[in-house]
C-alpha positions as a LaTeX table, in Angstrom:
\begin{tabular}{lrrr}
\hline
Residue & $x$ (\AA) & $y$ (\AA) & $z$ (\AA) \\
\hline
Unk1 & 17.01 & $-12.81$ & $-25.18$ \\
Unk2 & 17.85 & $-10.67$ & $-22.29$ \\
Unk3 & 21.00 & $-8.83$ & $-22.12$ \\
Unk4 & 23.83 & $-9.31$ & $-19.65$ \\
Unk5 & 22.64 & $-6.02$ & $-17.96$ \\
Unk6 & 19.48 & $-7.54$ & $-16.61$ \\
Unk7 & 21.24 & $-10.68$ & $-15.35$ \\
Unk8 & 23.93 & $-8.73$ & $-13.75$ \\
Unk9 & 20.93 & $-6.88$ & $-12.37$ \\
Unk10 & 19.21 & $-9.85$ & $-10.68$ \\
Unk11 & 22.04 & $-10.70$ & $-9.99$ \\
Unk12 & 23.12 & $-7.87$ & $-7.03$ \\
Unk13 & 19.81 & $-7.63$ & $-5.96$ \\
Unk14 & 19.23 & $-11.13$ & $-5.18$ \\
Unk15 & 23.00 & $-11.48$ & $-3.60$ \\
Unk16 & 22.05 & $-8.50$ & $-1.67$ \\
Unk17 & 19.00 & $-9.69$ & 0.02 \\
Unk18 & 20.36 & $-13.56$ & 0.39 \\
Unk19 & 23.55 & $-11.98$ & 2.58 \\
Unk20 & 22.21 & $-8.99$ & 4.58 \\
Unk21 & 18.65 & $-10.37$ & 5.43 \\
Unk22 & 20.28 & $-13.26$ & 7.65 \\
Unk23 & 22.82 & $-11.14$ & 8.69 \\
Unk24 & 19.96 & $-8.74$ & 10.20 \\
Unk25 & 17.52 & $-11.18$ & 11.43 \\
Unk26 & 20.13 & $-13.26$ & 13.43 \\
Unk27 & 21.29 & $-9.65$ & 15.07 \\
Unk28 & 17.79 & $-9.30$ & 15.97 \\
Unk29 & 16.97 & $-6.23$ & 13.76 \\
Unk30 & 14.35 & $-7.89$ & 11.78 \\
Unk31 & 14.05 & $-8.21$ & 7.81 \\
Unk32 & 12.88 & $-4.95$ & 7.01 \\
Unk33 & 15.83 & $-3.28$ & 8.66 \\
Unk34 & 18.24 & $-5.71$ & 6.29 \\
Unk35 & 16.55 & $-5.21$ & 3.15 \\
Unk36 & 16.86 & $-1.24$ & 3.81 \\
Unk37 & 21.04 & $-2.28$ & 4.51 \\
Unk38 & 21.45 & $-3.87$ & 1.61 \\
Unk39 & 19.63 & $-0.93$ & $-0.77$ \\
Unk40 & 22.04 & 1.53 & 0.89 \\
Unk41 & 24.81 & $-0.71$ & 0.28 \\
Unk42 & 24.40 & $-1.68$ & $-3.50$ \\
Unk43 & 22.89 & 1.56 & $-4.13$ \\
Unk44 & 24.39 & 4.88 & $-5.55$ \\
Unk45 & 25.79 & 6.26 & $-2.64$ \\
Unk46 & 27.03 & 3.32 & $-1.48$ \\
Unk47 & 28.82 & 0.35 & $-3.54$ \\
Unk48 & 27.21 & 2.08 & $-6.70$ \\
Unk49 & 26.72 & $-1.43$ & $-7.85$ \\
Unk50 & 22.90 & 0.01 & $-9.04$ \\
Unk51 & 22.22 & 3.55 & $-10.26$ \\
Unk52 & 19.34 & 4.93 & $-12.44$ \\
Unk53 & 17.99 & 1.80 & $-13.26$ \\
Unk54 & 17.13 & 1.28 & $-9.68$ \\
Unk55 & 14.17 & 2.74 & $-10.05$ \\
Unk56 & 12.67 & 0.63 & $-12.47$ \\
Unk57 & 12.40 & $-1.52$ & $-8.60$ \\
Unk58 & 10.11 & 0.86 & $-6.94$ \\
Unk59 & 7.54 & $-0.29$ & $-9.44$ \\
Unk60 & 7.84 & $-3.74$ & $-8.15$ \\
Unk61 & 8.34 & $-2.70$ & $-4.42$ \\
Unk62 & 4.99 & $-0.05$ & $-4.73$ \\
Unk63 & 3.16 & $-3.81$ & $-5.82$ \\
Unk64 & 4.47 & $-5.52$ & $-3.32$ \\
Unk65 & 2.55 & $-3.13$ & $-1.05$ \\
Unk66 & $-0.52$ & $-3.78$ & $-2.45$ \\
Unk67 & $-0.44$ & $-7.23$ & $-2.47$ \\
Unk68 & 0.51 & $-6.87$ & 1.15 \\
Unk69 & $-2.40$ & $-4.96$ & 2.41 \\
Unk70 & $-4.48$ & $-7.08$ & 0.36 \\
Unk71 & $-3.22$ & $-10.20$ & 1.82 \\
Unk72 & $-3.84$ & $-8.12$ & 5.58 \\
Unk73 & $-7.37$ & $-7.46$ & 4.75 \\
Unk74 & $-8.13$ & $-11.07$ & 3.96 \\
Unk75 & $-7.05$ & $-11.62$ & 7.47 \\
Unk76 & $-9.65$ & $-8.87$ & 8.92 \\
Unk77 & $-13.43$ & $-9.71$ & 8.55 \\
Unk78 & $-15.54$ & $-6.43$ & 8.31 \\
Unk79 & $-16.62$ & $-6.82$ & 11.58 \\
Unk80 & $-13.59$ & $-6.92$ & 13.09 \\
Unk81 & $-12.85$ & $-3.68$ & 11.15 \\
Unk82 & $-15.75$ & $-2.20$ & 12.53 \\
Unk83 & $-14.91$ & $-3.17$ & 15.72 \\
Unk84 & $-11.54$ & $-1.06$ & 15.36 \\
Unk85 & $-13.59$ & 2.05 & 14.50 \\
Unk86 & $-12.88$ & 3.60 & 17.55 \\
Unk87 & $-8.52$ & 3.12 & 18.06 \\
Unk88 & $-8.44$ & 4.21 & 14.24 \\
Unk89 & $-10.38$ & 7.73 & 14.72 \\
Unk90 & $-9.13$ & 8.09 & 18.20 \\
Unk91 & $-5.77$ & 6.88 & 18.33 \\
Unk92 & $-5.00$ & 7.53 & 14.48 \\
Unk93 & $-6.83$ & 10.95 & 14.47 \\
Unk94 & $-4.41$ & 11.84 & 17.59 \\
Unk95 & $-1.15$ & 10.43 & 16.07 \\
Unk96 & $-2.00$ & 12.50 & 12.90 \\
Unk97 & $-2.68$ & 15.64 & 14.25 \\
Unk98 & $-0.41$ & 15.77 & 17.50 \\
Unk99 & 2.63 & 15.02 & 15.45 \\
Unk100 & 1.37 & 17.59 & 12.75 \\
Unk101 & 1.14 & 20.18 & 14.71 \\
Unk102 & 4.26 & 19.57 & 17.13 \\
Unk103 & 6.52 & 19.45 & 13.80 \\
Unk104 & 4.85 & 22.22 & 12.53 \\
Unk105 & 5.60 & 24.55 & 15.74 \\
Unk106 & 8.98 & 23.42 & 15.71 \\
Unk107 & 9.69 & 24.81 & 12.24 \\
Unk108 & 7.71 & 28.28 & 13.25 \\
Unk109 & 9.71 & 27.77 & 16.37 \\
Unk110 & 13.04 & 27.66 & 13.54 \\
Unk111 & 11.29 & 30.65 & 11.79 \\
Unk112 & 9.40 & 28.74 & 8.87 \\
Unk113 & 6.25 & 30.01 & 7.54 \\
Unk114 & 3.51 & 28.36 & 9.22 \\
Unk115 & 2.03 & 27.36 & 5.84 \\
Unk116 & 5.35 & 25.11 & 4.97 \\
Unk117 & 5.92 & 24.02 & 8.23 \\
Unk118 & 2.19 & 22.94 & 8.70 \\
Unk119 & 3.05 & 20.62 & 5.06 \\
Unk120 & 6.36 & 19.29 & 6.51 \\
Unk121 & 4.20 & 17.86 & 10.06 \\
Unk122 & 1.85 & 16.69 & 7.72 \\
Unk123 & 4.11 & 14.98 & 5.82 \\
Unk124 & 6.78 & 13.45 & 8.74 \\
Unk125 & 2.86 & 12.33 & 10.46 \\
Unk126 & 2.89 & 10.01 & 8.14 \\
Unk127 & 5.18 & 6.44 & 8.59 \\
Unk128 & 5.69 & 3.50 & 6.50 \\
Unk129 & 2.60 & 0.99 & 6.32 \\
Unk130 & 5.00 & $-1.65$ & 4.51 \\
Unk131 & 7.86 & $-1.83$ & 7.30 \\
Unk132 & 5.81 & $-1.62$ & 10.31 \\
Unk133 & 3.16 & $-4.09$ & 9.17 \\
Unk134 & 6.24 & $-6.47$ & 7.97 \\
Unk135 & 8.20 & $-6.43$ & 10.89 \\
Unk136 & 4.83 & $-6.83$ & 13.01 \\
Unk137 & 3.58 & $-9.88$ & 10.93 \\
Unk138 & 6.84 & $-11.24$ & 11.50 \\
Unk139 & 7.23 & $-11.11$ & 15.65 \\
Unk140 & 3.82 & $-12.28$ & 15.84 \\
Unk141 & 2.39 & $-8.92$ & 17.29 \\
Unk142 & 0.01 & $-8.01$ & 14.83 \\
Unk143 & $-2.86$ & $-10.15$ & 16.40 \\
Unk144 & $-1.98$ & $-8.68$ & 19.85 \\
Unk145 & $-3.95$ & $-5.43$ & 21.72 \\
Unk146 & $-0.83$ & $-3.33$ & 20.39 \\
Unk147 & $-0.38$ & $-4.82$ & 17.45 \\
Unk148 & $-4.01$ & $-3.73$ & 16.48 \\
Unk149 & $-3.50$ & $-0.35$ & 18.16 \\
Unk150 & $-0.20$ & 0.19 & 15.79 \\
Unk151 & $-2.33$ & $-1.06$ & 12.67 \\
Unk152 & $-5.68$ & 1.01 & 13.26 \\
Unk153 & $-2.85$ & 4.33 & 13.64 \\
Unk154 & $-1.51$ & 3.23 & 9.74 \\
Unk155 & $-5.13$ & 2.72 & 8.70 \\
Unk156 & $-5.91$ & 6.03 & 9.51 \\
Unk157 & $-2.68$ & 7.15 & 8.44 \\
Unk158 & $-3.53$ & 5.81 & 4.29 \\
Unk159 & $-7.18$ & 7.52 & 5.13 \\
Unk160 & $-5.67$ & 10.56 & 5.84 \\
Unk161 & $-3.78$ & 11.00 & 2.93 \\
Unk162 & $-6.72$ & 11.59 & 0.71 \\
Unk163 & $-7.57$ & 14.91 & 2.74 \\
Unk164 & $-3.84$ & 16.12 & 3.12 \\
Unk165 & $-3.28$ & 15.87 & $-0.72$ \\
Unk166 & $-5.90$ & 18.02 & $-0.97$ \\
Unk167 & $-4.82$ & 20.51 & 1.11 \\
Unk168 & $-1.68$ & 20.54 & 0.10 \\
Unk169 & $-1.75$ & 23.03 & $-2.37$ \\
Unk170 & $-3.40$ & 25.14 & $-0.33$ \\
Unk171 & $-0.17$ & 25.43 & 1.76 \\
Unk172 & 1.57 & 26.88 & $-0.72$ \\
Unk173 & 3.30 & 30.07 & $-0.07$ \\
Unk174 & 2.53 & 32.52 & $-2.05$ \\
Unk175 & 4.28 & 33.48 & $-5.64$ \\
Unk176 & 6.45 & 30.47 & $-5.04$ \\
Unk177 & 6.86 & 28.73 & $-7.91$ \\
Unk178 & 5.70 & 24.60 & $-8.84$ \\
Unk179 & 8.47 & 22.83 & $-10.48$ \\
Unk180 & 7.43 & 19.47 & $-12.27$ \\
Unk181 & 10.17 & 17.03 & $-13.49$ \\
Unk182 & 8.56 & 15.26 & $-16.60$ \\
Unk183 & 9.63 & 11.90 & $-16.56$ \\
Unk184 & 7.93 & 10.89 & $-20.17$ \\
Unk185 & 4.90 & 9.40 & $-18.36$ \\
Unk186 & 1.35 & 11.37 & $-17.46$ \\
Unk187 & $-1.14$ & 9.38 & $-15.76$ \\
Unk188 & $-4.64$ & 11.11 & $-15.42$ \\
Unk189 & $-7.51$ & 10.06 & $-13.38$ \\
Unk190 & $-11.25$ & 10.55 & $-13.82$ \\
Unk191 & $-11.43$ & 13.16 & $-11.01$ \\
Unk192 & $-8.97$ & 15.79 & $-12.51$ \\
Unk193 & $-11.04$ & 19.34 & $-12.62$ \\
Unk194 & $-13.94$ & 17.93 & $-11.04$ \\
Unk195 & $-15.18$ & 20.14 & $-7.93$ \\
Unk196 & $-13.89$ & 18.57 & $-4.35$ \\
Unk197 & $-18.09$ & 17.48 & $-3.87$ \\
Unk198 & $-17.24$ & 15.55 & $-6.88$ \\
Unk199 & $-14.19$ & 14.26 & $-5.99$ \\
Unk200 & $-15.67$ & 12.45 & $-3.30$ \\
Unk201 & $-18.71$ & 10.99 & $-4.44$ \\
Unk202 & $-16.77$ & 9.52 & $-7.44$ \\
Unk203 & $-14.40$ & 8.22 & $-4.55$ \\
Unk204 & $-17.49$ & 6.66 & $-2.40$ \\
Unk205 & $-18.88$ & 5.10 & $-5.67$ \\
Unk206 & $-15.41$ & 3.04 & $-6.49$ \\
Unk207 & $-15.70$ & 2.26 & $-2.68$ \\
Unk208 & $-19.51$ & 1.09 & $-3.46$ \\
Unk209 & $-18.21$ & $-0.81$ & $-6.58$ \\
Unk210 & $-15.65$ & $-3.00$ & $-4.94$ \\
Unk211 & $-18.05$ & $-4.06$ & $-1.82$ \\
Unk212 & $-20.77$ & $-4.71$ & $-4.01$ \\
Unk213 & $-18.54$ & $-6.35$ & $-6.32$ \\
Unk214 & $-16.99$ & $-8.63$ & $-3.90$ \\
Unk215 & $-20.10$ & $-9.89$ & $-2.22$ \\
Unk216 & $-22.40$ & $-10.60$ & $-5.03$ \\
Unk217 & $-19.96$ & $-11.12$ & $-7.78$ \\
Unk218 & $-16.53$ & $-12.60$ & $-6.83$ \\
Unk219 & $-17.70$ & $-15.99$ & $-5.59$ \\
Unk220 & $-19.40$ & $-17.15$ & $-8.41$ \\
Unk221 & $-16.54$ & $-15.99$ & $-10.45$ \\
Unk222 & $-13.97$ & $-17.90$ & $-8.18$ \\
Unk223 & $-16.39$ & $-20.53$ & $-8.25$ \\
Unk224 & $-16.31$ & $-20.47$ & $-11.77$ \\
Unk225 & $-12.84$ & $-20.49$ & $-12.27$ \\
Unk226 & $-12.12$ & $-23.27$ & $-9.44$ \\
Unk227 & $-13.98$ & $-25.83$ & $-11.75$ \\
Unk228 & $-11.71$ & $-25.45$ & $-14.46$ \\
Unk229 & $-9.00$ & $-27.38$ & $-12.03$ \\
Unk230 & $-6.29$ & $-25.48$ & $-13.31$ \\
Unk231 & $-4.58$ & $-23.99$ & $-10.49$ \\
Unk232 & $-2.50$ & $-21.18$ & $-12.52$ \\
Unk233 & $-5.99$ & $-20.26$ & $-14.33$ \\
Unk234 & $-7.00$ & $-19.21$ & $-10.32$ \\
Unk235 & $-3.43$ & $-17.53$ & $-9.30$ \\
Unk236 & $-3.90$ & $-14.82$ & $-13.07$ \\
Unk237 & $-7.71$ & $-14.51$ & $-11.51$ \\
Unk238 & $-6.28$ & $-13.79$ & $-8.19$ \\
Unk239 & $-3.61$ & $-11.25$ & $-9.71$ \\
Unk240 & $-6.55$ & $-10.15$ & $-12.16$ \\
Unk241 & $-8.47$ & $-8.80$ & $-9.04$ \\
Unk242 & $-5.95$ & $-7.12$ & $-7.18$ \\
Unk243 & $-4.20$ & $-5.66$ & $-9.96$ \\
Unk244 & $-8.02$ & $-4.15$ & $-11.01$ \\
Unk245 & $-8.96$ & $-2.85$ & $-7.82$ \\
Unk246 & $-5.63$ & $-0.88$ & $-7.85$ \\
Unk247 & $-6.13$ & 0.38 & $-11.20$ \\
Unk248 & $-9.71$ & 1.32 & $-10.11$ \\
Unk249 & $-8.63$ & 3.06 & $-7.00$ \\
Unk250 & $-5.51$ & 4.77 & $-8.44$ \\
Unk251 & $-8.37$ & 6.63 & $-11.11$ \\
Unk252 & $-10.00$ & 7.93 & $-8.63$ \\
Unk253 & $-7.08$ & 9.44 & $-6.95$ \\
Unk254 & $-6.84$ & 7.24 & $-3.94$ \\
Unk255 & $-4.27$ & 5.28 & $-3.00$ \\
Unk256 & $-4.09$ & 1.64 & $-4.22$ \\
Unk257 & $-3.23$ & $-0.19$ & $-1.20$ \\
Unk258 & $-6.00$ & 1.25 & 0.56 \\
Unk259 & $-8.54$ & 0.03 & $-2.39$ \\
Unk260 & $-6.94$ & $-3.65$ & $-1.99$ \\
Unk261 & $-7.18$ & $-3.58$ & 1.72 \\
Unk262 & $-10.94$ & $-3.01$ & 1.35 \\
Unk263 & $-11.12$ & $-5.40$ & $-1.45$ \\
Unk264 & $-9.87$ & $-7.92$ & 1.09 \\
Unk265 & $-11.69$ & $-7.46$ & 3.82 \\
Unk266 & $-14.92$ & $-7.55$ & 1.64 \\
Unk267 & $-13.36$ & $-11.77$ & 0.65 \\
Unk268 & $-12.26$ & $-12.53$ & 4.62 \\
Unk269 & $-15.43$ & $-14.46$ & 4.51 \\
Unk270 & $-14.92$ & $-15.98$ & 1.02 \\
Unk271 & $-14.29$ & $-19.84$ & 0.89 \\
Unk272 & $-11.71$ & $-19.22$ & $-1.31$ \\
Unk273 & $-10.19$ & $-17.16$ & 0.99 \\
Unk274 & $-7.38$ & $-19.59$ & 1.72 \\
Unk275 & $-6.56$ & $-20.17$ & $-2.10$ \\
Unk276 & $-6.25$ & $-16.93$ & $-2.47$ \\
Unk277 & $-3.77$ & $-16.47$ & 0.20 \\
Unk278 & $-1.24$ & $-19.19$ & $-0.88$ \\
Unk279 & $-1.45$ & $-18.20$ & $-4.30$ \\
Unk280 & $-1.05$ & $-13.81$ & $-3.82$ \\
Unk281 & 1.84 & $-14.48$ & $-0.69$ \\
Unk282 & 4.36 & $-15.28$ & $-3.36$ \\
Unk283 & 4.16 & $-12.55$ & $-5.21$ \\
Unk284 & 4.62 & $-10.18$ & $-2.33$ \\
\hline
\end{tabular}
């Protein structure tokens, strides 16, 4: 049986996001903005109504993500993708690198070393795929000339962290020292010590392996599992699939959400692609 804790838990959570969301779409700030509200609220340095065990959520919230870009790429068929090649270099390559390197001169500017400074304008470049897409899904925009400008920018934005993780270290000043916080857990991937020539053609063949997968392999199997007619048998495949492709992408060091998005723009064209949204959007 579960313990009081975990009821108690639920509990605050789901209070929290029943009152504030509302609250902040009905003042016009959108649901995002509430959900943040209500974290700072319940959390520790607010109500301290949840502490440690609050992270045990960001589990569940880092999922949600994925199911969320993989519900956005079922939406985008890879010609429309293709068709955005040109905002997502231009406009994303520009957002990346004008914001890096204005942050970064303004920390030289407040007499940083350029190395650290360069990692913090790296870092700020950077902005939050979940809220923006969220709050443009939900004022209609994301369909609209800026609403596709704004998501080509984040596109390039998940890209670009492959390349920025790598430099990284790289950054570091010298004889400063790395301090890891061992949480009980390790996770490894397949491309730990391999050379950075490596590194990316084990990332290019995961990318190969979900394309191929989905268009020679995932209808039949959907197809498959349809003519069973039970409908939960086709929501655990439709978990099955994105929960895979994350595991697959997170081996090779790249960032699950991006592996789902490409999972789901390789189904736009599926005929199951409607089943699959209906049964994924609750879970996210």
């Amino acid at each position: 049986m579960y313990g009081e804790g975990f009821f108690l838990q639920a509990l605050v959570f789901l209070t929290a996001a029943v009152v504030s969301v509302p609250i902040a779409k009905r003042l016009g700030l959108g649901s995002v903005l509430g959900y943040l509200l209500a974290g700072i609220a319940i959390g520790p340095f607010g109500m301290g109504l949840v502490g440690d065990e609050g992270q045990d959520v960001l589990h569940f919230a880092e999922f949600g993500v994925v199911l969320m870009l993989f519900l956005i790429g079922l939406e985008l068929e890879p010609a429309r993708v293709w068709s955005l090649r040109a905002p997502i270099l231009g406009l994303g390559g520009s957002q990346v690198a004008i914001t890096a390197v204005v942050l970064a001169a303004i920390g030289v500017a407040l007499d940083l070393d350029w190395r650290p400074a360069l990692a913090i304008g790296l870092s700020l470049a950077l902005s939050s795929t979940a809220i923006v897409l969220q709050t443009l899904n939900e004022k209609g925009l994301l369909r609209t000339g800026g609403g596709q400008s704004a998501f080509s920018v984040l596109l390039f934005q998940d890209i670009a962290v492959i390349p920025i993780l790598a430099i990284l270290p790289l950054l570091a000043t010298p004889g400063a020292a790395v301090h890891v916080v061992d949480h009980g857990e390790h996770s490894t991937t397949w491309v730990e010590g391999l050379p950075g020539w490596a590194e990316t053609l084990v990332v290019f063949a995961a990318v190969a392996v979900i394309i191929l997968f989905g268009r020679y392999l995932l209808q039949p199997f959907f197809r498959f599992i349809a003519r069973t007619g039970m409908r939960e048998l086709f929501t655990a495949a439709a978990l099955l699939l994105v929960i895979a492709t994350a595991m697959l992408m997170s081996k090779v060091g790249v960032s699950p959400a991006l592996g789902t998005f490409l999972a789901g723009v390789v189904l736009a064209r599926s005929e199951y692609r409607h089943e699959l949204e209906s049964d994924i959007e609750p879970f996210k």
